[in-house]
PDB file of C-alpha atoms in Angstrom:
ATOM      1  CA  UNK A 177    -131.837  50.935 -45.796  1.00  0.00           C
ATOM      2  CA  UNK A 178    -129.390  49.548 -48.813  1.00  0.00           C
ATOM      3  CA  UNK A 179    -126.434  50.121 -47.423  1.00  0.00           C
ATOM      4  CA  UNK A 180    -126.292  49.325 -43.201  1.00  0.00           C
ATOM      5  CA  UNK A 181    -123.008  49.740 -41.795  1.00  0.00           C
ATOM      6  CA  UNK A 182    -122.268  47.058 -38.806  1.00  0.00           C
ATOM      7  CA  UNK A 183    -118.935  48.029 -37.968  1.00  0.00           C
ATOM      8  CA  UNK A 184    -116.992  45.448 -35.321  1.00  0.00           C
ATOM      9  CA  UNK A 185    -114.706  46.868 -32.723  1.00  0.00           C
ATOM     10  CA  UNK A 186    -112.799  44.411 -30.510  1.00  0.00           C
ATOM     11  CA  UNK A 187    -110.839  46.193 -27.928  1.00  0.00           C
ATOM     12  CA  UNK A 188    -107.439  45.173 -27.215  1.00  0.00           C
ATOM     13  CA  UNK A 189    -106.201  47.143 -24.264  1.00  0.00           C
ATOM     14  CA  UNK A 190    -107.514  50.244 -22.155  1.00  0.00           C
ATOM     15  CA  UNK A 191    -105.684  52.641 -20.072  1.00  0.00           C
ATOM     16  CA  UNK A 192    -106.180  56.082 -18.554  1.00  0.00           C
ATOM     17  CA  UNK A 193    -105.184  58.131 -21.210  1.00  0.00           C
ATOM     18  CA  UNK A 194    -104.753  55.328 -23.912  1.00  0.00           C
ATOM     19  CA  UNK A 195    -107.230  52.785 -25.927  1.00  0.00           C
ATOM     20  CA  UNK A 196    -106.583  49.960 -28.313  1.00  0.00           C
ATOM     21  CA  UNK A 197    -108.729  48.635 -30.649  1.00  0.00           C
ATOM     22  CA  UNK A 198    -109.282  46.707 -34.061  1.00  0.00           C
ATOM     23  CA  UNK A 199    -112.254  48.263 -36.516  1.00  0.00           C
ATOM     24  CA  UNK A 200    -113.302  45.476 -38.794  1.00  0.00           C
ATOM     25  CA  UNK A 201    -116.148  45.147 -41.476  1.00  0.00           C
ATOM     26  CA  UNK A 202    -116.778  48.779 -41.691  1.00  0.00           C
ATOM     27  CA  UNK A 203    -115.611  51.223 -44.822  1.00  0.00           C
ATOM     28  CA  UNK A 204    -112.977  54.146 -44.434  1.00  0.00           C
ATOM     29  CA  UNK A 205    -115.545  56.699 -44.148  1.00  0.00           C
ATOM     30  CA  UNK A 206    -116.138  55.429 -41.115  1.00  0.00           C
ATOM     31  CA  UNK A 207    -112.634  54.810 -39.974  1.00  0.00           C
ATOM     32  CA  UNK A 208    -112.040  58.266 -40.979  1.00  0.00           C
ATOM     33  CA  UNK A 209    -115.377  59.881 -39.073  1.00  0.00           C
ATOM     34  CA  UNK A 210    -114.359  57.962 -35.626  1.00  0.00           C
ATOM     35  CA  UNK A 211    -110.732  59.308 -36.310  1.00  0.00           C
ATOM     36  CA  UNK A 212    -111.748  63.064 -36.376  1.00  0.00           C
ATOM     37  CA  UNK A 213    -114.600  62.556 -33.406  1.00  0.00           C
ATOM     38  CA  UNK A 214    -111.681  61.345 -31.372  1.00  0.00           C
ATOM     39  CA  UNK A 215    -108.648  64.145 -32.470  1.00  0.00           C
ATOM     40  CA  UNK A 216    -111.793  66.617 -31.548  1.00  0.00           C
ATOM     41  CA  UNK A 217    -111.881  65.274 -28.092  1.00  0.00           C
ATOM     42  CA  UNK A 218    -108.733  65.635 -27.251  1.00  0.00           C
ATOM     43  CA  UNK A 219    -107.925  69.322 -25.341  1.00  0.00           C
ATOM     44  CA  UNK A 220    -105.329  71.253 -26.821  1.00  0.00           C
ATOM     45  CA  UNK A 221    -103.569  73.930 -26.090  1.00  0.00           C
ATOM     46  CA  UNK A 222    -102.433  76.633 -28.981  1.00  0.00           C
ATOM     47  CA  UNK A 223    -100.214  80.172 -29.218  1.00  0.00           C
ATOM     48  CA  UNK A 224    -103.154  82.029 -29.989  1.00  0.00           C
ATOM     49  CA  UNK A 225    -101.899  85.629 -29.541  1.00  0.00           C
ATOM     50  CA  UNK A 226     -98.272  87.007 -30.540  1.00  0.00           C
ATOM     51  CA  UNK A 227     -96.824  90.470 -29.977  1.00  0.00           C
ATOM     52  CA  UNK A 228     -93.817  92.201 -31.494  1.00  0.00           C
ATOM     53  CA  UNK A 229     -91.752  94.647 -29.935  1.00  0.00           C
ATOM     54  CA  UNK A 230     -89.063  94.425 -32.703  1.00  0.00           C
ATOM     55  CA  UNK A 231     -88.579  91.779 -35.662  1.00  0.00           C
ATOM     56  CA  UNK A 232     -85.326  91.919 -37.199  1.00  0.00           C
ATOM     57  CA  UNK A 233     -85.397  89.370 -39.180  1.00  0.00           C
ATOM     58  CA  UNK A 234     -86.190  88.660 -42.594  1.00  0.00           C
ATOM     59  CA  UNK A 235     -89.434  86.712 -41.921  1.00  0.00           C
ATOM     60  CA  UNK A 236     -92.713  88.415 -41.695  1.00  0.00           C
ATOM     61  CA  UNK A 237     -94.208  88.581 -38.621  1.00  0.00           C
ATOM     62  CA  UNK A 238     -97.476  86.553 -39.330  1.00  0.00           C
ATOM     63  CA  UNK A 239     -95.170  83.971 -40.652  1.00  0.00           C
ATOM     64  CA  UNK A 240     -93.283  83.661 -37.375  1.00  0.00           C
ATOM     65  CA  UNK A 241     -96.907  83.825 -35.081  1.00  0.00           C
ATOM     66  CA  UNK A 242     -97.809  81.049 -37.511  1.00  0.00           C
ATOM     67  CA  UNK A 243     -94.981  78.950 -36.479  1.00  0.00           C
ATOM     68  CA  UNK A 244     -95.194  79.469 -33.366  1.00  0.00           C
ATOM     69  CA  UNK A 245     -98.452  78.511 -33.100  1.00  0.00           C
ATOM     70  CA  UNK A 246     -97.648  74.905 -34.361  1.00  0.00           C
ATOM     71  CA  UNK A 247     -95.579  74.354 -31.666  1.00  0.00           C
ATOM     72  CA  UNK A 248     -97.225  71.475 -29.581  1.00  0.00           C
ATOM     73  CA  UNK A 249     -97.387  72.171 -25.725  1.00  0.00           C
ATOM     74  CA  UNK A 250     -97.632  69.660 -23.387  1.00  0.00           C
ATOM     75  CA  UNK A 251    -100.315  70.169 -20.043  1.00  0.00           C
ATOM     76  CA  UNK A 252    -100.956  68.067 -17.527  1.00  0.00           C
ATOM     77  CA  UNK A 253    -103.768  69.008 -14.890  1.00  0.00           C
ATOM     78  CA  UNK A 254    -103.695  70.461 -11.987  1.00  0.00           C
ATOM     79  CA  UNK A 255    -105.666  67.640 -10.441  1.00  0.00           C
ATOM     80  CA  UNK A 256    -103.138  64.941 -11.959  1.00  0.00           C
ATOM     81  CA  UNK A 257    -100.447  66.533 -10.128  1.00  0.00           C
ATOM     82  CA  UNK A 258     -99.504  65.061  -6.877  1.00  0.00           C
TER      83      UNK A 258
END
């Protein structure tokens, strides 16, 4: 193989919901590939459906749904509650 990758990670700090960590000796395709694995793991919660009993306003109503679905909502589990 011409071209092996041997990327270095050296963790600095762990926590429940939190990791730290230097990637060394590795190109930004690979940076970039670990960065999207790990924004895909995260669960997240979206406006997904918006009704309209009256809009009034001069903005279209896919534009407003649109918005609204932007709009990032915080969760915490039912398990983590205490």
């Amino acid at each position: 193989m011409p071209n092996q990758r041997f990327p270095k990670v050296e963790i600095l700090s762990i926590a429940p919901h939190e990791i730290r960590f230097i990637l060394s000796n590795t190109d930004i395709s690979m940076a970039n590939t670990i960065r999207r694995i790990m924004i895909a793991e995260v669960p997240t919660l979206a406006i997904d459906l918006v009704e309209y009993y009256e809009n009034s306003t001069v903005l279209n109503d896919e534009y407003i749904a649109h918005r609204l679905g932007l709009i990032p909502i915080r969760y915490q589990a039912p398990d983590s509650l205490s």
